[in-house]
Coordinates of C-alpha atoms and ligand atoms in Angstrom, one line a residue:
Chain A
L847 CA -0.1 0.0 0.0
R848 CA 1.4 3.4 -1.0
R849 CA 2.3 5.4 1.9
G850 CA 2.4 8.8 0.5
P851 CA 0.2 11.4 2.2
D852 CA -2.2 12.2 -0.8
V853 CA -5.5 10.7 -0.8
D854 CA -5.9 10.7 -4.6
D855 CA -7.4 8.3 -7.1
A856 CA -4.4 6.1 -7.2
F857 CA -4.7 5.9 -3.3
W858 CA -8.2 4.7 -3.5
D859 CA -7.3 2.2 -6.3
D860 CA -4.4 0.9 -4.3
L861 CA -6.6 0.5 -1.3
E862 CA -9.2 -1.6 -3.1
E863 CA -6.2 -3.8 -4.7
T864 CA -4.8 -4.2 -1.2
L865 CA -8.3 -5.6 0.1
I866 CA -8.8 -7.8 -2.9
V867 CA -5.4 -9.3 -2.7
A868 CA -6.0 -10.0 0.9
D869 CA -8.9 -12.2 -0.3
M870 CA -11.6 -10.0 1.2
G871 CA -13.6 -10.4 -2.0
P872 CA -14.0 -7.7 -4.8
G873 CA -17.6 -6.8 -3.6
A874 CA -16.8 -6.3 0.1
A875 CA -13.6 -4.3 -1.0
A876 CA -15.5 -2.0 -3.3
D877 CA -18.2 -1.5 -0.3
I878 CA -15.6 -0.8 2.2
V879 CA -13.6 1.6 0.0
G880 CA -16.9 3.3 -1.1
D881 CA -18.0 3.8 2.5
L882 CA -14.6 5.1 3.3
R883 CA -14.4 7.6 0.5
D884 CA -17.7 9.1 1.9
V885 CA -16.3 9.3 5.3
A886 CA -13.1 10.8 4.1
R887 CA -14.9 13.5 2.3
R888 CA -17.7 14.1 5.0
E889 CA -15.2 14.2 7.9
A890 CA -12.5 16.0 5.8
L891 CA -9.9 13.4 6.8
P892 CA -6.4 15.1 6.8
D893 CA -4.2 12.6 5.1
A894 CA -3.6 8.9 4.0
A895 CA -2.6 7.9 7.4
A896 CA -6.0 9.1 8.9
V897 CA -7.9 7.1 6.3
I898 CA -5.9 3.9 7.0
D899 CA -6.7 4.4 10.7
R900 CA -10.5 4.4 9.8
L901 CA -10.1 1.6 7.5
V902 CA -8.6 -0.7 10.1
G903 CA -11.5 0.4 12.3
A904 CA -14.0 -0.5 9.7
I905 CA -12.5 -3.9 9.1
A906 CA -12.2 -4.7 12.7
G907 CA -15.8 -3.5 13.1
R908 CA -17.0 -6.2 10.6
M909 CA -15.8 -9.0 12.9
P910 CA -18.1 -9.7 16.0
A911 CA -16.3 -10.4 19.2
A912 CA -16.9 -13.6 20.9
E913 CA -19.6 -13.1 23.7
N914 CA -18.8 -16.7 24.7
D915 CA -15.4 -18.2 23.7
P916 CA -16.3 -22.0 23.5
L917 CA -12.5 -22.6 23.8
A918 CA -12.7 -20.8 27.3
E919 CA -16.0 -22.4 28.2
D920 CA -15.7 -24.7 31.2
P921 CA -17.1 -27.3 31.0
V922 CA -17.4 -27.9 27.3
T923 CA -17.1 -30.4 24.3
V924 CA -15.8 -29.0 21.0
L925 CA -16.0 -30.5 17.6
F926 CA -13.4 -29.3 15.1
V927 CA -14.6 -29.5 11.6
G928 CA -13.7 -28.1 8.0
V929 CA -12.5 -29.2 4.5
N930 CA -9.5 -31.3 3.9
G931 CA -6.0 -30.1 5.1
T932 CA -6.9 -27.0 6.8
G933 CA -5.1 -27.6 10.1
K934 CA -7.8 -29.2 12.2
T935 CA -5.7 -32.0 13.9
T936 CA -2.8 -29.7 14.5
S937 CA -5.1 -27.1 15.9
V938 CA -6.8 -29.5 18.3
G939 CA -3.2 -30.4 19.5
K940 CA -2.2 -26.8 20.1
I941 CA -5.5 -25.9 21.8
A942 CA -5.3 -29.0 24.0
A943 CA -1.7 -28.2 25.1
A944 CA -2.7 -24.6 26.0
A945 CA -5.8 -25.7 27.9
S946 CA -4.0 -28.4 29.8
R947 CA -1.3 -26.0 30.8
S948 CA -3.8 -23.6 32.0
G949 CA -5.2 -26.3 34.2
R950 CA -8.2 -27.7 32.3
K951 CA -8.7 -31.4 32.4
V952 CA -8.6 -32.1 28.6
L953 CA -9.5 -35.2 26.8
L954 CA -9.1 -35.8 23.0
A955 CA -11.2 -37.7 20.7
S956 CA -10.0 -39.2 17.3
A957 CA -13.0 -39.1 15.3
D958 CA -11.0 -39.1 12.0
T959 CA -11.6 -42.8 11.3
F960 CA -11.1 -42.5 7.6
R961 CA -7.8 -41.0 6.6
A962 CA -4.5 -42.8 6.5
A963 CA -2.5 -42.3 9.8
A964 CA -5.0 -39.8 11.1
I965 CA -5.4 -41.4 14.4
E966 CA -1.5 -41.8 14.8
Q967 CA -1.2 -38.1 14.0
L968 CA -3.5 -37.0 16.8
R969 CA -1.9 -39.5 19.1
V970 CA 1.6 -37.7 18.7
W971 CA -0.2 -34.4 19.7
A972 CA -2.1 -35.8 22.5
Q973 CA 1.5 -37.1 23.8
R974 CA 2.9 -33.7 23.3
A975 CA 0.1 -32.0 25.2
E976 CA 0.1 -34.6 27.7
V977 CA -3.5 -35.2 27.6
P978 CA -5.6 -38.6 27.2
L979 CA -6.8 -39.7 23.8
V980 CA -9.8 -41.9 23.0
E981 CA -9.6 -43.7 19.8
R982 CA -10.9 -46.7 17.9
E983 CA -9.6 -48.6 14.9
R984 CA -9.5 -47.0 11.5
G985 CA -12.7 -47.7 9.7
S986 CA -15.1 -47.4 12.8
D987 CA -18.0 -45.1 12.9
P988 CA -16.6 -41.7 13.9
A989 CA -19.8 -41.3 16.2
S990 CA -19.0 -44.4 18.1
V991 CA -15.4 -42.8 19.0
V992 CA -17.3 -39.6 20.1
Y993 CA -19.6 -41.9 22.3
D994 CA -16.5 -43.7 23.7
A995 CA -14.8 -40.5 24.4
L996 CA -17.8 -38.9 26.2
T997 CA -18.3 -42.0 28.2
E998 CA -14.5 -41.9 29.2
A999 CA -14.6 -38.1 29.9
R1000 CA -17.5 -38.6 32.4
R1001 CA -15.6 -41.4 34.1
V1002 CA -12.4 -39.4 34.6
G1003 CA -14.1 -36.1 35.1
S1004 CA -12.7 -34.2 32.0
D1005 CA -14.0 -30.6 31.6
M1006 CA -12.9 -30.1 28.2
V1007 CA -13.4 -32.6 25.4
L1008 CA -11.8 -31.7 22.1
V1009 CA -13.1 -33.8 19.0
D1010 CA -11.0 -34.0 15.7
T1011 CA -13.1 -34.9 12.9
A1012 CA -12.0 -36.0 9.2
G1013 CA -11.6 -33.5 6.5
R1014 CA -14.6 -33.4 4.2
L1015 CA -15.7 -31.2 1.4
H1016 CA -19.0 -29.4 2.0
T1017 CA -20.1 -30.7 -1.3
S1018 CA -20.4 -34.2 -0.2
K1019 CA -23.9 -34.8 0.9
D1020 CA -23.0 -38.0 2.7
L1021 CA -20.0 -36.7 4.6
M1022 CA -21.9 -33.6 5.8
E1023 CA -24.6 -36.1 7.0
E1024 CA -22.0 -38.2 8.8
L1025 CA -20.9 -35.0 10.6
R1026 CA -24.4 -34.2 11.6
K1027 CA -24.7 -37.6 13.1
V1028 CA -21.3 -37.2 15.1
Q1029 CA -22.8 -33.8 16.4
R1030 CA -26.0 -35.7 17.5
V1031 CA -24.3 -38.3 19.2
A1032 CA -22.2 -35.6 21.1
V1033 CA -25.2 -33.7 22.1
A1034 CA -26.8 -36.8 23.3
Q1035 CA -23.9 -38.2 25.2
S1036 CA -22.1 -35.0 26.5
V1037 CA -23.0 -33.7 30.0
H1038 CA -21.5 -30.5 28.9
P1039 CA -22.5 -28.1 26.0
V1040 CA -21.4 -29.1 22.8
R1041 CA -19.8 -26.5 20.4
S1042 CA -18.8 -26.6 16.8
V1043 CA -15.6 -24.7 15.5
L1044 CA -14.8 -24.4 11.8
V1045 CA -11.1 -24.5 11.1
I1046 CA -10.2 -22.5 7.9
D1047 CA -7.0 -22.0 6.0
A1048 CA -5.9 -18.4 5.7
T1049 CA -4.9 -19.1 2.1
T1050 CA -8.4 -19.9 1.1
G1051 CA -10.1 -17.8 -1.4
Q1052 CA -13.8 -16.9 -1.9
N1053 CA -14.9 -20.6 -1.7
G1054 CA -14.3 -20.2 2.0
L1055 CA -17.5 -18.4 2.5
V1056 CA -19.4 -21.1 0.6
Q1057 CA -17.6 -23.6 2.9
A1058 CA -18.5 -21.8 6.1
R1059 CA -22.2 -21.3 5.0
Q1060 CA -22.5 -25.0 4.3
F1061 CA -20.9 -26.2 7.6
H1062 CA -23.1 -23.5 9.5
D1063 CA -26.3 -24.6 8.0
A1064 CA -25.4 -28.3 8.7
L1065 CA -24.3 -27.9 12.3
G1066 CA -24.7 -24.4 13.6
L1067 CA -21.2 -23.2 14.1
D1068 CA -19.8 -21.3 17.4
G1069 CA -16.7 -19.9 16.0
I1070 CA -13.8 -20.0 13.6
V1071 CA -10.1 -20.9 14.0
L1072 CA -8.0 -19.4 11.1
T1073 CA -4.6 -21.3 10.3
K1074 CA -1.4 -20.6 8.5
L1075 CA -1.3 -16.9 9.2
D1076 CA 2.5 -17.4 9.3
G1077 CA 2.5 -17.5 5.5
T1078 CA 1.9 -14.5 3.2
A1079 CA -1.9 -15.0 2.9
K1080 CA -3.9 -12.4 5.0
G1081 CA -7.0 -14.5 5.6
G1082 CA -9.5 -11.9 4.4
I1083 CA -12.0 -14.4 3.8
A1084 CA -12.4 -14.8 7.4
V1085 CA -13.7 -11.3 7.5
A1086 CA -16.6 -12.2 5.2
I1087 CA -17.3 -15.4 7.1
S1088 CA -17.2 -13.7 10.4
R1089 CA -19.4 -10.9 9.3
D1090 CA -21.9 -12.7 7.1
L1091 CA -22.5 -15.5 9.5
G1092 CA -21.9 -13.7 12.7
L1093 CA -19.2 -15.9 13.9
P1094 CA -16.3 -14.9 16.1
I1095 CA -12.7 -15.6 15.2
L1096 CA -11.6 -17.6 18.2
R1097 CA -7.7 -18.2 17.5
L1098 CA -5.2 -17.8 14.9
G1099 CA -2.8 -20.5 13.9
V1100 CA 0.7 -19.1 13.3
G1101 CA 2.8 -22.1 12.7
E1102 CA 3.3 -25.9 13.1
A1103 CA 4.6 -26.1 16.6
I1104 CA 2.7 -26.7 19.8
E1105 CA 2.7 -23.0 20.9
D1106 CA 1.8 -21.5 17.5
M1107 CA -1.6 -20.5 18.3
Q1108 CA -2.6 -17.0 19.2
P1109 CA -5.8 -15.3 20.5
F1110 CA -7.7 -13.3 18.1
D1111 CA -7.6 -9.5 18.2
A1112 CA -9.6 -7.7 15.5
T1113 CA -7.8 -4.5 15.3
E1114 CA -4.4 -6.2 15.2
F1115 CA -5.9 -8.6 12.6
A1116 CA -7.3 -5.8 10.6
R1117 CA -3.9 -3.9 10.5
A1118 CA -2.0 -6.9 9.4
L1119 CA -4.5 -7.4 6.6
V1120 CA -4.1 -3.7 5.4
G1121 CA -0.3 -4.2 5.9
Chain B
N1301 CA -23.1 -16.6 -13.6
L1302 CA -21.2 -14.3 -16.1
S1303 CA -23.3 -15.3 -19.1
D1304 CA -26.6 -14.0 -17.2
R1305 CA -24.7 -11.0 -16.0
L1306 CA -23.6 -10.1 -19.4
Q1307 CA -27.1 -10.6 -20.8
G1308 CA -28.2 -8.0 -18.1
V1309 CA -25.7 -5.5 -19.3
F1310 CA -26.4 -5.9 -23.0
A1311 CA -30.3 -6.4 -22.5
K1312 CA -30.7 -2.6 -22.6
L1313 CA -29.1 -2.5 -26.0
T1314 CA -31.7 -4.1 -28.2
G1315 CA -32.8 -1.6 -30.9
R1316 CA -30.1 0.9 -29.9
G1317 CA -27.7 -0.5 -32.5
K1318 CA -24.0 0.2 -31.8
L1319 CA -22.5 -0.6 -28.6
S1320 CA -21.1 2.5 -26.6
E1321 CA -18.0 2.9 -24.7
A1322 CA -20.1 2.9 -21.4
D1323 CA -21.6 -0.5 -22.4
V1324 CA -18.2 -1.9 -23.0
D1325 CA -17.1 -0.5 -19.6
A1326 CA -20.1 -2.0 -17.9
A1327 CA -19.3 -5.5 -19.5
M1328 CA -15.6 -5.3 -18.6
R1329 CA -16.7 -4.6 -15.0
E1330 CA -18.8 -7.7 -14.9
V1331 CA -16.0 -9.9 -16.3
R1332 CA -13.5 -8.4 -13.8
L1333 CA -15.9 -9.2 -11.0
A1334 CA -16.6 -12.7 -12.1
L1335 CA -12.9 -13.5 -12.4
L1336 CA -12.1 -12.0 -9.1
E1337 CA -14.8 -13.9 -7.4
A1338 CA -13.4 -16.9 -8.9
D1339 CA -10.1 -16.2 -7.2
V1340 CA -8.2 -15.3 -10.3
N1341 CA -5.2 -13.1 -9.3
F1342 CA -5.7 -9.4 -9.3
A1343 CA -2.8 -8.7 -11.7
V1344 CA -3.8 -11.5 -14.1
V1345 CA -7.3 -10.1 -14.1
K1346 CA -6.2 -6.7 -14.9
E1347 CA -4.3 -7.7 -17.9
F1348 CA -6.9 -10.1 -19.0
V1349 CA -9.7 -7.4 -19.0
A1350 CA -7.3 -5.0 -20.8
R1351 CA -6.7 -7.6 -23.6
L1352 CA -10.5 -8.5 -23.6
R1353 CA -11.5 -4.9 -24.0
E1354 CA -9.5 -4.7 -27.3
R1355 CA -11.5 -7.5 -28.7
A1356 CA -14.8 -6.3 -27.2
I1357 CA -14.5 -3.1 -29.2
G1358 CA -13.7 -5.1 -32.4
A1359 CA -16.3 -6.2 -34.9
E1360 CA -17.0 -9.6 -33.6
V1361 CA -18.8 -8.0 -30.7
M1362 CA -19.9 -4.7 -32.0
K1363 CA -21.5 -6.1 -35.1
S1364 CA -23.0 -9.1 -33.3
L1365 CA -26.7 -9.5 -32.6
T1366 CA -26.1 -11.1 -29.4
P1367 CA -23.1 -9.0 -27.9
G1368 CA -23.3 -10.6 -24.6
Q1369 CA -23.0 -14.0 -25.7
Q1370 CA -20.3 -13.0 -28.0
V1371 CA -18.3 -11.5 -25.0
V1372 CA -18.8 -14.7 -23.1
K1373 CA -17.5 -16.8 -26.0
I1374 CA -14.5 -14.7 -26.3
V1375 CA -13.8 -14.8 -22.5
L1376 CA -14.0 -18.7 -22.7
E1377 CA -11.7 -18.6 -25.6
E1378 CA -9.1 -16.4 -23.9
L1379 CA -9.3 -18.4 -20.5
T1380 CA -8.8 -21.7 -22.3
G1381 CA -5.8 -20.3 -24.1
L1382 CA -4.5 -19.1 -20.8
M1383 CA -4.9 -22.5 -19.2
G1384 CA -2.5 -23.9 -21.7
G1385 CA -2.7 -27.4 -23.4
T1386 CA -3.4 -30.8 -22.2
E1387 CA 0.0 -31.9 -21.1
S1388 CA -0.8 -34.7 -18.8
R1389 CA 2.2 -36.9 -19.8
L1390 CA 5.2 -36.7 -17.6
A1391 CA 8.5 -36.4 -19.5
F1392 CA 10.9 -38.9 -18.4
S1393 CA 14.7 -39.4 -19.1
G1394 CA 16.4 -42.7 -19.8
R1395 CA 18.0 -42.8 -16.5
V1396 CA 17.0 -45.4 -13.8
P1397 CA 15.4 -44.7 -11.6
N1398 CA 13.3 -41.7 -12.8
V1399 CA 12.3 -39.3 -10.2
V1400 CA 9.3 -37.4 -9.5
M1401 CA 9.3 -34.8 -6.5
L1402 CA 6.3 -33.2 -5.0
V1403 CA 6.4 -29.9 -3.4
G1404 CA 3.8 -27.4 -2.0
L1405 CA 2.3 -25.5 0.8
Q1406 CA 1.0 -27.4 3.9
G1407 CA -2.0 -29.4 3.6
S1408 CA -2.3 -28.9 -0.3
G1409 CA -2.5 -32.7 -0.9
K1410 CA 1.2 -33.8 -1.7
T1411 CA 1.2 -37.1 0.1
T1412 CA -2.2 -38.0 -1.2
A1413 CA -1.0 -37.1 -4.7
A1414 CA 2.1 -39.0 -4.4
A1415 CA 0.3 -42.3 -3.7
K1416 CA -2.2 -41.5 -6.5
L1417 CA 0.6 -40.8 -8.9
A1418 CA 2.4 -44.1 -8.0
N1419 CA -0.8 -45.9 -8.6
L1420 CA -1.2 -44.1 -12.1
L1421 CA 2.4 -44.9 -13.1
R1422 CA 2.0 -48.7 -12.2
K1423 CA -1.2 -48.8 -14.3
Q1424 CA 1.1 -47.5 -17.1
G1425 CA 3.4 -50.3 -16.7
R1426 CA 6.1 -48.6 -14.4
R1427 CA 7.5 -50.0 -11.1
P1428 CA 7.0 -47.2 -8.7
M1429 CA 8.5 -46.6 -5.3
L1430 CA 7.2 -43.9 -2.8
V1431 CA 9.8 -42.0 -0.9
A1432 CA 9.0 -40.5 2.6
C1433 CA 10.8 -37.3 3.0
D1434 CA 8.5 -35.5 5.4
V1435 CA 10.3 -36.0 8.7
Y1436 CA 8.5 -33.1 10.5
R1437 CA 4.8 -33.7 10.3
P1438 CA 3.6 -36.1 13.1
A1439 CA 2.9 -39.7 11.5
A1440 CA 3.7 -38.2 7.9
I1441 CA 5.7 -41.2 7.2
D1442 CA 3.1 -43.5 8.7
Q1443 CA 0.6 -42.0 6.2
L1444 CA 2.7 -42.6 3.1
E1445 CA 3.5 -46.2 4.4
T1446 CA -0.3 -46.9 4.9
L1447 CA -1.2 -45.6 1.4
G1448 CA 1.7 -47.6 -0.1
R1449 CA 0.6 -50.8 1.8
E1450 CA -3.0 -50.3 0.6
L1451 CA -1.6 -50.1 -3.0
D1452 CA 1.0 -52.6 -2.6
I1453 CA 3.6 -50.2 -3.7
P1454 CA 6.9 -50.1 -1.7
V1455 CA 7.7 -47.1 0.4
Y1456 CA 11.3 -46.2 1.1
R1457 CA 11.6 -44.3 4.6
G1458 CA 15.3 -44.5 4.9
E1459 CA 17.2 -44.1 8.3
G1460 CA 17.6 -40.9 10.2
S1461 CA 15.9 -37.6 9.8
D1462 CA 17.6 -35.9 7.0
P1463 CA 15.4 -35.5 4.0
V1464 CA 18.2 -34.9 1.6
A1465 CA 20.0 -38.2 2.7
I1466 CA 16.7 -40.1 2.6
A1467 CA 16.1 -39.0 -1.0
R1468 CA 19.6 -39.8 -2.1
A1469 CA 19.7 -43.2 -0.4
S1470 CA 16.2 -44.0 -2.0
L1471 CA 17.8 -44.0 -5.4
K1472 CA 20.0 -47.0 -4.4
A1473 CA 17.2 -48.7 -2.7
A1474 CA 15.3 -48.4 -5.9
V1475 CA 17.9 -50.0 -8.2
A1476 CA 18.3 -52.7 -5.7
D1477 CA 14.5 -53.5 -5.8
M1478 CA 14.3 -53.0 -9.5
R1479 CA 12.0 -49.9 -9.1
D1480 CA 12.3 -47.6 -12.3
V1481 CA 10.6 -44.5 -10.8
V1482 CA 10.6 -42.9 -7.3
I1483 CA 8.1 -40.5 -6.2
V1484 CA 9.4 -38.2 -3.5
D1485 CA 7.0 -36.8 -1.1
T1486 CA 8.2 -33.8 0.8
A1487 CA 7.0 -31.8 3.9
G1488 CA 4.6 -29.0 3.4
R1489 CA 6.6 -25.7 3.6
L1490 CA 6.0 -22.0 3.3
H1491 CA 7.6 -20.1 0.6
V1492 CA 8.8 -17.6 3.3
D1493 CA 10.6 -20.1 5.4
E1494 CA 14.2 -19.9 4.0
A1495 CA 15.5 -23.0 5.8
M1496 CA 12.9 -25.1 4.3
M1497 CA 12.9 -23.6 0.7
D1498 CA 16.7 -24.1 0.9
E1499 CA 16.1 -27.8 2.0
A1500 CA 13.7 -28.3 -0.9
A1501 CA 16.3 -27.1 -3.3
R1502 CA 18.9 -29.4 -1.7
I1503 CA 16.7 -32.5 -2.0
K1504 CA 16.2 -31.5 -5.8
T1505 CA 20.0 -31.1 -6.3
A1506 CA 20.5 -34.4 -4.5
V1507 CA 18.2 -36.6 -6.7
K1508 CA 18.0 -34.3 -10.0
P1509 CA 14.3 -35.1 -10.6
D1510 CA 12.8 -35.7 -14.1
Q1511 CA 9.8 -33.8 -12.8
V1512 CA 9.2 -31.6 -9.9
L1513 CA 5.5 -31.0 -9.4
M1514 CA 3.9 -28.6 -7.2
V1515 CA 0.6 -29.4 -5.6
I1516 CA -1.9 -26.5 -5.3
D1517 CA -5.2 -26.6 -3.5
A1518 CA -8.0 -25.6 -5.9
M1519 CA -9.4 -23.3 -3.3
T1520 CA -6.5 -21.1 -2.9
G1521 CA -7.1 -17.4 -3.3
Q1522 CA -4.9 -14.6 -4.2
D1523 CA -1.8 -15.9 -2.4
A1524 CA -1.5 -18.8 -5.0
V1525 CA 0.6 -16.7 -7.3
T1526 CA 2.9 -15.4 -4.4
A1527 CA 3.6 -18.8 -3.3
A1528 CA 3.9 -20.4 -6.7
T1529 CA 6.3 -17.7 -8.0
A1530 CA 8.5 -18.1 -4.8
F1531 CA 8.7 -21.9 -5.4
A1532 CA 9.4 -21.3 -9.0
E1533 CA 12.4 -19.0 -8.1
R1534 CA 13.7 -20.9 -5.1
V1535 CA 13.2 -24.6 -6.1
D1536 CA 11.7 -24.3 -9.7
F1537 CA 9.1 -26.9 -10.7
D1538 CA 8.0 -28.5 -14.1
G1539 CA 4.4 -28.7 -13.6
V1540 CA 1.4 -28.4 -11.2
I1541 CA -1.3 -30.7 -9.7
V1542 CA -4.3 -29.0 -8.7
S1543 CA -6.0 -30.9 -5.8
K1544 CA -9.4 -31.1 -4.3
L1545 CA -11.1 -30.1 -7.6
D1546 CA -13.9 -32.4 -6.5
G1547 CA -15.2 -29.3 -4.3
D1548 CA -16.9 -26.4 -5.8
A1549 CA -14.1 -23.9 -5.7
R1550 CA -14.0 -22.0 -9.0
G1551 CA -10.3 -22.7 -9.4
G1552 CA -9.0 -19.3 -10.3
A1553 CA -5.7 -20.0 -8.5
A1554 CA -5.0 -22.7 -11.2
L1555 CA -5.3 -20.1 -14.1
S1556 CA -3.2 -17.6 -12.1
V1557 CA -0.4 -19.9 -11.5
R1558 CA -0.3 -21.1 -15.0
S1559 CA -0.5 -17.7 -16.5
V1560 CA 2.1 -16.2 -14.1
T1561 CA 4.7 -19.0 -13.9
G1562 CA 4.0 -20.5 -17.4
K1563 CA 4.1 -24.0 -15.8
P1564 CA 1.7 -26.5 -17.2
I1565 CA -1.0 -28.2 -15.1
K1566 CA -0.5 -32.0 -15.5
F1567 CA -3.0 -33.5 -13.3
V1568 CA -6.0 -32.7 -11.2
G1569 CA -7.0 -34.3 -7.9
V1570 CA -10.7 -35.2 -7.9
S1571 CA -11.1 -37.2 -4.6
E1572 CA -9.4 -38.5 -1.7
K1573 CA -9.1 -42.1 -3.2
M1574 CA -6.2 -43.4 -4.9
D1575 CA -7.8 -43.4 -8.2
G1576 CA -8.7 -39.8 -7.8
L1577 CA -6.1 -38.3 -10.1
E1578 CA -7.1 -37.3 -13.7
P1579 CA -5.6 -35.7 -16.7
F1580 CA -6.0 -32.0 -16.8
H1581 CA -8.6 -30.3 -19.3
P1582 CA -8.0 -26.7 -19.9
D1583 CA -11.5 -26.1 -21.6
R1584 CA -13.3 -27.6 -18.6
M1585 CA -11.2 -25.7 -16.2
A1586 CA -12.0 -22.4 -18.1
R1587 CA -15.7 -23.1 -18.0
R1588 CA -15.5 -23.9 -14.3
I1589 CA -13.6 -20.6 -13.5
L1590 CA -16.4 -18.7 -15.4
G1591 CA -19.0 -20.3 -13.3
Ligands
GTP2508 N1 2.6 -23.1 8.6 C1 1.6 -23.6 9.2 N2 1.1 -24.8 9.0 C2 0.1 -25.3 9.6 C3 -0.7 -24.5 10.6 N3 -1.6 -25.4 11.0 C4 -1.6 -26.6 10.5 N4 -0.5 -26.6 9.5 C5 0.0 -27.7 8.8 O1 -0.9 -27.9 7.9 C6 -0.8 -29.3 7.5 C7 -2.2 -30.0 7.6 O2 -2.5 -29.9 9.0 P1 -3.6 -31.0 9.7 O3 -3.6 -30.7 11.0 O4 -3.1 -32.3 9.3 O5 -4.7 -30.5 8.9 P2 -6.3 -31.1 9.0 O6 -7.2 -30.3 8.7 O7 -6.3 -32.2 10.2 O8 -6.2 -32.2 7.7 P3 -7.2 -33.4 7.3 O9 -7.4 -34.3 8.6 O10 -6.4 -34.3 6.3 O11 -8.4 -32.7 6.7 C8 0.2 -29.8 8.5 O12 1.5 -29.8 7.6 C9 0.2 -28.8 9.6 O13 1.6 -28.8 10.1 C10 -0.2 -23.1 10.9 O14 -0.9 -22.4 11.7 N5 0.8 -22.7 10.3
GTP2509 N1 -11.6 -34.2 -1.6 C1 -10.2 -34.2 -1.9 N2 -9.4 -34.4 -0.8 C2 -8.0 -34.4 -1.2 C3 -7.6 -34.4 -2.4 N3 -6.2 -34.5 -2.3 C4 -5.9 -34.6 -1.0 N4 -7.1 -34.5 -0.2 C5 -7.2 -34.5 1.3 O1 -6.6 -33.3 1.7 C6 -6.0 -33.5 3.0 C7 -4.5 -33.2 3.0 O2 -3.9 -34.2 2.1 P1 -2.3 -34.5 2.3 O3 -1.9 -35.3 1.2 O4 -2.2 -34.9 3.7 O5 -1.6 -33.1 2.1 P2 -0.2 -32.7 2.3 O6 0.1 -31.6 1.3 O7 0.7 -34.1 2.1 O8 -0.1 -32.0 3.7 P3 1.4 -31.8 4.4 O9 2.4 -32.8 4.1 O10 1.0 -31.6 6.0 O11 1.8 -30.5 3.9 C8 -6.3 -35.0 3.4 O12 -7.5 -35.2 4.1 C9 -6.4 -35.7 1.8 O13 -7.3 -36.8 2.0 C10 -8.5 -34.3 -3.5 O14 -8.2 -34.3 -4.7 N5 -9.8 -34.2 -3.2
MG2510 MG1 -6.8 -34.0 10.6
MG2511 MG1 2.1 -34.7 3.4

């Protein structure tokens, strides 16, 4: 983004380009810049810096804060869902570690009974986070793993159950139905509230909004975890998801190590997005 | 979709005769919007619309009774042209074993693609071996070994945790086991991770692949070009596999990467299953991007 002081046509074009390249979507980018031009004129904003500050505020304002952070809820059962490869398993591991370190009694459920070595992958994370893992053999019904996990959670008195599910495309009717069944079983078996968190990759383009809508329609989501922000993608699609579906962004994934998960701060996120 | 939107733009024209500059502007705006919504790279869209405008003010549109349809036809033609040809054959040298190396960002589908590719090559009469060079991700080697077992294709995991050494040793292992092509699966890595990009370059130098393929997720947004350009500069690759095309992402990233790097798209991933790798069809991809 050009940082000269002048708020000329080139500046506004530059701004719109920055938002589009950040994956905010051409429609949202045009709306935001359009609104900002009106504000800049009406309020006679003095220079580019003043406009950028207002822009950061406008973007941050589009993302609702979490009135209730399911990842801080005590007690709670949380399902982690999303399309393939977004970072669900890794995020479950990181969140488990942080929660356990802060005194929560965490239990993990490996409900990805489909993909090669999915259970083994989560097992490593459970060991790293030093929390128990409930698993069944590959090919079992994921709902049955959830059932077992919640039974075990009651037995040992866990106050936080984190359920890793298989990646799935929202376009697969069968897999979305499987997920609804997993949720039904969780709700039936959990003595604690059941929440659903969508894990989305920061490199995702406009399809991310379609994904989120489908998962939200199927399950009713309670929040978003946005991963891979340590790359160059800005995760702008999360702004649209957050705003359009009224979902809070709960955490940001910023790397592959166990400590690489950060709390979400809207202003900080907006500032990084505008770059 | 774009057809409908352009019909809307040109609907007001009937009886007015010649298209005005404003009409062409409106049409170009719709095309730009459609392509950006499909995740085509910003710079690629800019260039594309500029070229399109040249054709849109030409006779083929201006003299047409259905200018909207004509613009759509031109857009499809131009997109298809940009997508490149159908080059789904992998070029191999005479050496033994041949080497294919897969690279890409985290979670793009490399490990799955490696196994699918091994399956495909075996169907073509080759004797493939999979090589597990991801020593970082928990159970990554497990994952490749499981897929290899299911396919009854050998997986070489080497000793120790140096991906360069593992890759190098795999060549000898392949010769000993009379395998004629090795497929090297590498760890997902960020193009801004200097050490990891350097590692990829070193693996490549160690085994001199016949083909380096970058695996790119079909749902990637504007970042696709940034990443692909960096991989092309730092590691260089010969072709692209676009994964997860069984979703409904429009796939503009594929066009962008092809257009900016010039690297052909060799295959597309269309399912999680081992037979889910298909040759790339540029015209189908163009139509998909247009929505
Ligand atoms: N750089 C970076 N990589 C990440 C981050 N989160 C996850 N990853 C990597 O992304 C890849 C995929 O992560 P997984 O946790 O297996 O993703 P998943 O959603 O469980 O994948 P499926 O279960 O196959 O759908 C792995 O290589 C992770 O190390 C992050 O915040 N930053
Ligand atoms: N639906 C669908 N899923 C796919 C496709 N290709 C890969 N996947 C899934 O995407 C997820 C990630 O695939 P991986 O092969 O583990 O990806 P990767 O690039 O090796 O990941 P890292 O090694 O962590 O960087 C898995 O859930 C795969 O089953 C595809 O073409 N279609
Ligand atoms: Mg997983
Ligand atoms: Mg892999």
